[in-house]
mmCIF file of C-alpha atoms and ligand atoms in Angstrom:
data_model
loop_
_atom_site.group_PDB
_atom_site.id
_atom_site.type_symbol
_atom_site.label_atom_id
_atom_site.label_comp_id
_atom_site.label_asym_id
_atom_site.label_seq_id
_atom_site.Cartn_x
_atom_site.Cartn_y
_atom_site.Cartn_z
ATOM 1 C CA UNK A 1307 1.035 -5.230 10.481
ATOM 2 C CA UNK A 1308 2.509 -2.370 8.231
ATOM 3 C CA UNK A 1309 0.201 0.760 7.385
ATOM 4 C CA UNK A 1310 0.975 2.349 3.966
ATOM 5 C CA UNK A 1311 -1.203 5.158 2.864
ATOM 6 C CA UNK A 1312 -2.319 4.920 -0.900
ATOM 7 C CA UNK A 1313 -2.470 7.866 -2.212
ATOM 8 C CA UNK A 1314 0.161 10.891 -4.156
ATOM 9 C CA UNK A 1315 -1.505 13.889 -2.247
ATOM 10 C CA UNK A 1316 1.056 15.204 0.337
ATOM 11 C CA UNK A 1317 -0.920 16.838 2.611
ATOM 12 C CA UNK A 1318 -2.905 13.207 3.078
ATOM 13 C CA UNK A 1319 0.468 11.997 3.791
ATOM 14 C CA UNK A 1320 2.088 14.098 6.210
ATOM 15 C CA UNK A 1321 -1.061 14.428 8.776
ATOM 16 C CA UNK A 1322 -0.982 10.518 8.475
ATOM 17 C CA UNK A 1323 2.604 10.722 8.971
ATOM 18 C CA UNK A 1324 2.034 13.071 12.350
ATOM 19 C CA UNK A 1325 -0.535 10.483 13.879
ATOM 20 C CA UNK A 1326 2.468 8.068 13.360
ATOM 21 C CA UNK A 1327 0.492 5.298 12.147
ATOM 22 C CA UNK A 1328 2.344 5.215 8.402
ATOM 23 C CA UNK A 1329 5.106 3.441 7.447
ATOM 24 C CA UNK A 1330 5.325 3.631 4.193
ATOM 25 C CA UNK A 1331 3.345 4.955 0.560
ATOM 26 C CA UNK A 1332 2.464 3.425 -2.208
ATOM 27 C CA UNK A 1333 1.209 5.465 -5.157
ATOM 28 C CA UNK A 1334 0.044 4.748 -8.874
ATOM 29 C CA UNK A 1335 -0.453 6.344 -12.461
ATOM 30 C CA UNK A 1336 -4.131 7.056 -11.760
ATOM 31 C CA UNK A 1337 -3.442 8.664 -8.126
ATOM 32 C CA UNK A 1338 -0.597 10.783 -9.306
ATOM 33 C CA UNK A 1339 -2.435 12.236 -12.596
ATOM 34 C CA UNK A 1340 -5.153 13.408 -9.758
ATOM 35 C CA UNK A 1341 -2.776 15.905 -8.263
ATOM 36 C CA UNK A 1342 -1.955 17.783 -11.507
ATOM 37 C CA UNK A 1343 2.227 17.509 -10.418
ATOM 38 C CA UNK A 1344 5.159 15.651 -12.206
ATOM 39 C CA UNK A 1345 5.778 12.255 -11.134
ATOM 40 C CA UNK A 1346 9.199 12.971 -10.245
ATOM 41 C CA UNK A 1347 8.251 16.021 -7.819
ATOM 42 C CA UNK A 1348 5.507 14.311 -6.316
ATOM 43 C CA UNK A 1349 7.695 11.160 -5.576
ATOM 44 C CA UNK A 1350 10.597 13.648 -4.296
ATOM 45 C CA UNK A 1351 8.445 14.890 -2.187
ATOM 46 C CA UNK A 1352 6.881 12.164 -0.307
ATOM 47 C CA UNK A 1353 10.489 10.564 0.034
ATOM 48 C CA UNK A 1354 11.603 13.696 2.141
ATOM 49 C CA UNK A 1355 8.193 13.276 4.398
ATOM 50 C CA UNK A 1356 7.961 9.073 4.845
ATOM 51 C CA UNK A 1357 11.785 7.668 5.290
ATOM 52 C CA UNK A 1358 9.973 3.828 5.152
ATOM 53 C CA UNK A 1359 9.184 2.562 1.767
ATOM 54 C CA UNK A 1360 7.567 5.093 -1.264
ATOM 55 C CA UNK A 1361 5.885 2.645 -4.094
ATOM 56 C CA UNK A 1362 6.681 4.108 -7.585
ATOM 57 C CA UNK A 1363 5.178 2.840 -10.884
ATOM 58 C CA UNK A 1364 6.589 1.893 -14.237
ATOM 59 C CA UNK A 1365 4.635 2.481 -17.283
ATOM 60 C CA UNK A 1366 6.663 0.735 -20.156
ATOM 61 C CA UNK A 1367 5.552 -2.936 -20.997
ATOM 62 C CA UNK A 1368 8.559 -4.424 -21.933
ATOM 63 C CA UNK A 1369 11.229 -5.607 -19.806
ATOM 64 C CA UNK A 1370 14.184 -3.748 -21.017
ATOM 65 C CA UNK A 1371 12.131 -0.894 -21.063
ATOM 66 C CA UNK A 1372 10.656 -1.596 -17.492
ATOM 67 C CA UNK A 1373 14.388 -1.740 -16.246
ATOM 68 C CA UNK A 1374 15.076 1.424 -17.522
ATOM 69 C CA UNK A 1375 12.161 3.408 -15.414
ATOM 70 C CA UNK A 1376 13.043 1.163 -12.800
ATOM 71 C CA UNK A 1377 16.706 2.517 -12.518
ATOM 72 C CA UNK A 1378 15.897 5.464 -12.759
ATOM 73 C CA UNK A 1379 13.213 5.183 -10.113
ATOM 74 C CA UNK A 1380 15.284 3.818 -8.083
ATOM 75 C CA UNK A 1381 18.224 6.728 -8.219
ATOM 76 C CA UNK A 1382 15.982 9.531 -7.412
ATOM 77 C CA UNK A 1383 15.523 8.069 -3.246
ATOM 78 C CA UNK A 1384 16.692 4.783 -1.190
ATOM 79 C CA UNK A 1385 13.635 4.087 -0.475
ATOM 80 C CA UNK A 1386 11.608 3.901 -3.778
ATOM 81 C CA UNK A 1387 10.128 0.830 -4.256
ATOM 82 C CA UNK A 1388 8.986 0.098 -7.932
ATOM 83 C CA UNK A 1389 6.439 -0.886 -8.685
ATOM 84 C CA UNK A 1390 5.926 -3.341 -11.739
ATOM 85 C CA UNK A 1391 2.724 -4.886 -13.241
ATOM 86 C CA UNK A 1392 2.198 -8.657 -13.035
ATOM 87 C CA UNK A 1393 2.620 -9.852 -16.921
ATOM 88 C CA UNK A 1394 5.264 -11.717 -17.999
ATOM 89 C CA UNK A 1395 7.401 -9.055 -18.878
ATOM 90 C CA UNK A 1396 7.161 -7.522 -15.921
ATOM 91 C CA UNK A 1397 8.161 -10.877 -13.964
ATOM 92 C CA UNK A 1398 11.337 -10.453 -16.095
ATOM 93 C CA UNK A 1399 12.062 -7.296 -14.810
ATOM 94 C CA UNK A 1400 11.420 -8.317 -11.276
ATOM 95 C CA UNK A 1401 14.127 -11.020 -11.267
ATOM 96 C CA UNK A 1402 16.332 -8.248 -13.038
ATOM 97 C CA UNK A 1403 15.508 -6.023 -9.755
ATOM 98 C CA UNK A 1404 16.026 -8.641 -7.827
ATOM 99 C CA UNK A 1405 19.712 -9.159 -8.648
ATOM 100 C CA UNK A 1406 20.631 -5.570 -9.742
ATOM 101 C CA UNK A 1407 19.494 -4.871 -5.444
ATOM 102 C CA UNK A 1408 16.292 -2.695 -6.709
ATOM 103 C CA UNK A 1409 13.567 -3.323 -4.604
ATOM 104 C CA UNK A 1410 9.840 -4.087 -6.426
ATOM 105 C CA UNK A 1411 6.285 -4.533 -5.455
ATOM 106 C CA UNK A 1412 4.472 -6.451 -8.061
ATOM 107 C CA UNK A 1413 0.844 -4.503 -8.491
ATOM 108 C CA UNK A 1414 -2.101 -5.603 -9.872
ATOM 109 C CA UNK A 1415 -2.435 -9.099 -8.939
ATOM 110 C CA UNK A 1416 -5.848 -10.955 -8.758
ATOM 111 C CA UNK A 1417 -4.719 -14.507 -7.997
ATOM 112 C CA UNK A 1418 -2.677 -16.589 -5.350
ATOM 113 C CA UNK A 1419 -1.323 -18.338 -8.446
ATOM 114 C CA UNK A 1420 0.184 -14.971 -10.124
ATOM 115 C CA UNK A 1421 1.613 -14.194 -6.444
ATOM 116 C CA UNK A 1422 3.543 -17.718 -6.593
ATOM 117 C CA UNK A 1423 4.987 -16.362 -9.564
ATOM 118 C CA UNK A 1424 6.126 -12.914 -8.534
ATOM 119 C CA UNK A 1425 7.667 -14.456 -5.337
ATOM 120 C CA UNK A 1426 9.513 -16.929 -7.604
ATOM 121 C CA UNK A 1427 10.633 -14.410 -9.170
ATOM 122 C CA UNK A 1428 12.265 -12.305 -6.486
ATOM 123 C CA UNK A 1429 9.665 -9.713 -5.492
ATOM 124 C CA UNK A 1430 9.861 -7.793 -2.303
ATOM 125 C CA UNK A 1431 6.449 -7.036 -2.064
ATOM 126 C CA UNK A 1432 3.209 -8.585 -4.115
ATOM 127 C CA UNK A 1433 0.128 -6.043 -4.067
ATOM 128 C CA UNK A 1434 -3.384 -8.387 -4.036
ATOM 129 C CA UNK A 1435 -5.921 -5.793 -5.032
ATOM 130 C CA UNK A 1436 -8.766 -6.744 -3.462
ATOM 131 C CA UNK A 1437 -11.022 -4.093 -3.649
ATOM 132 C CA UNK A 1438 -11.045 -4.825 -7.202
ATOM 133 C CA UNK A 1439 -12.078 -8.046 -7.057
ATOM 134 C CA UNK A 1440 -14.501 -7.810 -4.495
ATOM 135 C CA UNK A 1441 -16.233 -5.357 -7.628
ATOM 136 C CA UNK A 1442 -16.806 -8.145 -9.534
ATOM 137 C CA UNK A 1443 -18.605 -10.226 -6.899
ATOM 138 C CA UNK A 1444 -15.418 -12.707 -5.860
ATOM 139 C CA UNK A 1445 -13.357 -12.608 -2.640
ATOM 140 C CA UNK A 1446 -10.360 -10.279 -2.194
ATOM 141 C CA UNK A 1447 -9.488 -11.255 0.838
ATOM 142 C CA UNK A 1448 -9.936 -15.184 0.133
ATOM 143 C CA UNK A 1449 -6.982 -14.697 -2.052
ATOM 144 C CA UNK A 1450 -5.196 -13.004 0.149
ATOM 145 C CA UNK A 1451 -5.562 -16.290 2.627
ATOM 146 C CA UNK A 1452 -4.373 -18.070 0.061
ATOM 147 C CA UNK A 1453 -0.914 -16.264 -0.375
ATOM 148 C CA UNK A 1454 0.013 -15.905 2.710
ATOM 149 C CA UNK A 1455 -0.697 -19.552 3.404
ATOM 150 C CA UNK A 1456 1.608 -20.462 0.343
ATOM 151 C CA UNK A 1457 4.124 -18.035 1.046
ATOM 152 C CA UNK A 1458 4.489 -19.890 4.379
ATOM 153 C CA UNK A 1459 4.544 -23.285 2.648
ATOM 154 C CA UNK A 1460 7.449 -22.245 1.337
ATOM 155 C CA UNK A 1461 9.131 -19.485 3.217
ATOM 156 C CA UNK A 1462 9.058 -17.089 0.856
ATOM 157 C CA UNK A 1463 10.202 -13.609 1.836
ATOM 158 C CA UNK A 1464 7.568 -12.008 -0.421
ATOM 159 C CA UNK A 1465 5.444 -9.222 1.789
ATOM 160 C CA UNK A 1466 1.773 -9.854 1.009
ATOM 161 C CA UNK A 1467 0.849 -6.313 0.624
ATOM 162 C CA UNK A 1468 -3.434 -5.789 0.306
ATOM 163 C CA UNK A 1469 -3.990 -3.017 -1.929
ATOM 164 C CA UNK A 1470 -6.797 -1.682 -2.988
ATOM 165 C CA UNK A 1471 -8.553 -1.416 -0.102
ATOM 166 C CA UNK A 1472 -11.608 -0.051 0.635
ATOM 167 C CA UNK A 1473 -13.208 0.051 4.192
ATOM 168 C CA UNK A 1474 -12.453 -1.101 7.423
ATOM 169 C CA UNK A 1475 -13.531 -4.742 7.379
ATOM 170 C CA UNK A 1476 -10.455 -5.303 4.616
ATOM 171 C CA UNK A 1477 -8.046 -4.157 7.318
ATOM 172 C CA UNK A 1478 -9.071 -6.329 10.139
ATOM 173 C CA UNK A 1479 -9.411 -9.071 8.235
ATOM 174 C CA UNK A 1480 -5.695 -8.213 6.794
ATOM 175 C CA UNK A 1481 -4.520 -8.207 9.934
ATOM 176 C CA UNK A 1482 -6.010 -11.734 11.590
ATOM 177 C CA UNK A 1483 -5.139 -13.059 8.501
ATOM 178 C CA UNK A 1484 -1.036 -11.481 9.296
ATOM 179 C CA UNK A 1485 -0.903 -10.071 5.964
ATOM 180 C CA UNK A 1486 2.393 -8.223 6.412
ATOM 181 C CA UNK A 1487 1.173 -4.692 4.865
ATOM 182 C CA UNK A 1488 -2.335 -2.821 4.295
ATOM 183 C CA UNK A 1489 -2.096 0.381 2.002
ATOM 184 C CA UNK A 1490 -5.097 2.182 2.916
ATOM 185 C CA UNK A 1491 -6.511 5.072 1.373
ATOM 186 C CA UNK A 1492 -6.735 8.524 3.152
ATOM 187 C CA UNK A 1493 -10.361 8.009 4.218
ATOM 188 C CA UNK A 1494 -10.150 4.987 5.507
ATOM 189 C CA UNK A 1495 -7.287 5.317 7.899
ATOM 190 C CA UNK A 1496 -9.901 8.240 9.127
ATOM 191 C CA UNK A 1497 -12.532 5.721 9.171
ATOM 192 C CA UNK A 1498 -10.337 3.366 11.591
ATOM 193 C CA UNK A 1499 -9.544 6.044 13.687
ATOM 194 C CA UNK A 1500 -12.935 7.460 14.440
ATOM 195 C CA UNK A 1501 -15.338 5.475 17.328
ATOM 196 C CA UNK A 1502 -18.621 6.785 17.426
ATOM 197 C CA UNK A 1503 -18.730 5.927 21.305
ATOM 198 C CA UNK A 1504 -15.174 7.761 21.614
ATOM 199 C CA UNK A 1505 -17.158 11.096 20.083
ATOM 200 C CA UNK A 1506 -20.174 10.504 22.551
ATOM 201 C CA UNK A 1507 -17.786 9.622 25.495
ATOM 202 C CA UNK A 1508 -15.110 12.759 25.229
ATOM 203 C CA UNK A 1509 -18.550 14.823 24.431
ATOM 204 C CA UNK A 1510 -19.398 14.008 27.892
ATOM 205 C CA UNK A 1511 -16.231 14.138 29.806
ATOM 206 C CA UNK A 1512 -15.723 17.713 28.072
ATOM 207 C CA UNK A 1513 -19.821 18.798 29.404
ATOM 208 C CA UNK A 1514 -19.134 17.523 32.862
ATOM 209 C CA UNK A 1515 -15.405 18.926 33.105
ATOM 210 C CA UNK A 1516 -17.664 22.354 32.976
ATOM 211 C CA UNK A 1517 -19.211 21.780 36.249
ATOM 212 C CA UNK A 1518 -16.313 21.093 37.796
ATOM 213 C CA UNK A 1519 -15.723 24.102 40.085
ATOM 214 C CA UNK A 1520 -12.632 26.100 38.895
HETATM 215 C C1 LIG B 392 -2.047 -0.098 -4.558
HETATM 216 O O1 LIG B 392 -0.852 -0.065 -4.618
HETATM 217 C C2 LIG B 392 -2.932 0.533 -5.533
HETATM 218 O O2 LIG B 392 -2.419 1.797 -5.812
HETATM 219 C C3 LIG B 392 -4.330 0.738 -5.023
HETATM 220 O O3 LIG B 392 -4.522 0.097 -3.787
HETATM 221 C C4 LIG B 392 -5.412 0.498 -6.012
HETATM 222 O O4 LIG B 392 -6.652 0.758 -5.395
HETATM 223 P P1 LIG B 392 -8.026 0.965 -6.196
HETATM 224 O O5 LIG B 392 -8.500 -0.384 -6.669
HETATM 225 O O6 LIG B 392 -8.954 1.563 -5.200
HETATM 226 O O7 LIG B 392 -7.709 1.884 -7.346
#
């Protein structure tokens, strides 16, 4: 499974980047107006640290207005994803993407049925956002079974990427279920690094290395 990090702060991304579990970003309206920096220079800038893909969001509703950000977003870096909302004009812009060679990940999705439609309609990645849904007392991650096993049914070449993650539990169960990407905020990539045994255990190695006779 594929590790994005969801967030627009740099410095989260590049020690992520040095522990060399990342492969890619993704990043949204709300996470980029938290750093107080232009889209553009925040988006440069995490293309020159992560070479794997960099999710960047339209904000126009319309399709022909959609494909305008999208080009765009797509000149500034190869690997800039965009990222498109799942409404019907945003589908259109998706199969526009799709044959113009622009890369998209389809955000905001809440339902294996929406999912069918963005992988009909030529998206390279579809963002479940479980998290979300999971706030509103339903299963994320039952939809997320449910994608991947209709993705299979019919081959599509759709990554099932689970977004909106929010502890642990939503990454292992990502990853049994093969989802193909987790984007995982900041704190929880810390959270599945640290073992409380691992703390107790190199405590002890570290006490006992100082009675070893030097
Ligand atoms: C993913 O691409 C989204 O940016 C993100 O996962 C949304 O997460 P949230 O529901 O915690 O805002």
């Amino acid at each position: 499974m594929k590790f994005f990090i969801d967030t627009a702060y740099i410095d989260e991304i590049k020690e992520a980047a040095a522990m060399g579990i990342i492969d890619g970003v993704t990043t949204n309206p709300s996470l980029v107006a938290k750093t107080g920096r232009t889209f553009r220079d925040v988006l440069v800038e995490i293309c020159d640290v992560v070479k794997g893909p960099v999710s960047a969001e339209v904000v126009a509703t319309t399709c022909d207005d959609m494909m305008q950000e999208a080009r765009a977003l797509a000149a500034l870096r190869p690997n800039i994803v965009v990222k498109i909302p799942l409404i019907a004009e945003g589908l259109k812009a998706v199969r526009l993407c799709a044959q113009e060679g622009i890369k998209t990940n389809v955000t905001l999705c809440f339902s294996a049925t929406q999912a069918l439609l963005a992988a009909k309609a030529g998206a390279s990645y579809i963002s479940p956002f479980v998290g979300r849904v999971d706030d509103i007392s339903s299963g994320g991650m039952d939809i997320v079974a449910d994608i991947i096993e209709i993705y299979r049914n019919y081959d599509f070449d759709t990554e099932v990427l689970v977004a909106s993650v929010r502890h642990p539990i939503h990454v292992l169960e990502a990853a049994r279920m093969g989802a193909d990407v987790a984007t995982c905020p900041h704190k929880v990539l810390m959270q599945l690094v640290k073992h409380p045994l691992t703390d107790i255990g190199l405590e002890r190695f570290l006490a006992d290395w100082e009675k070893v006779p030097k």
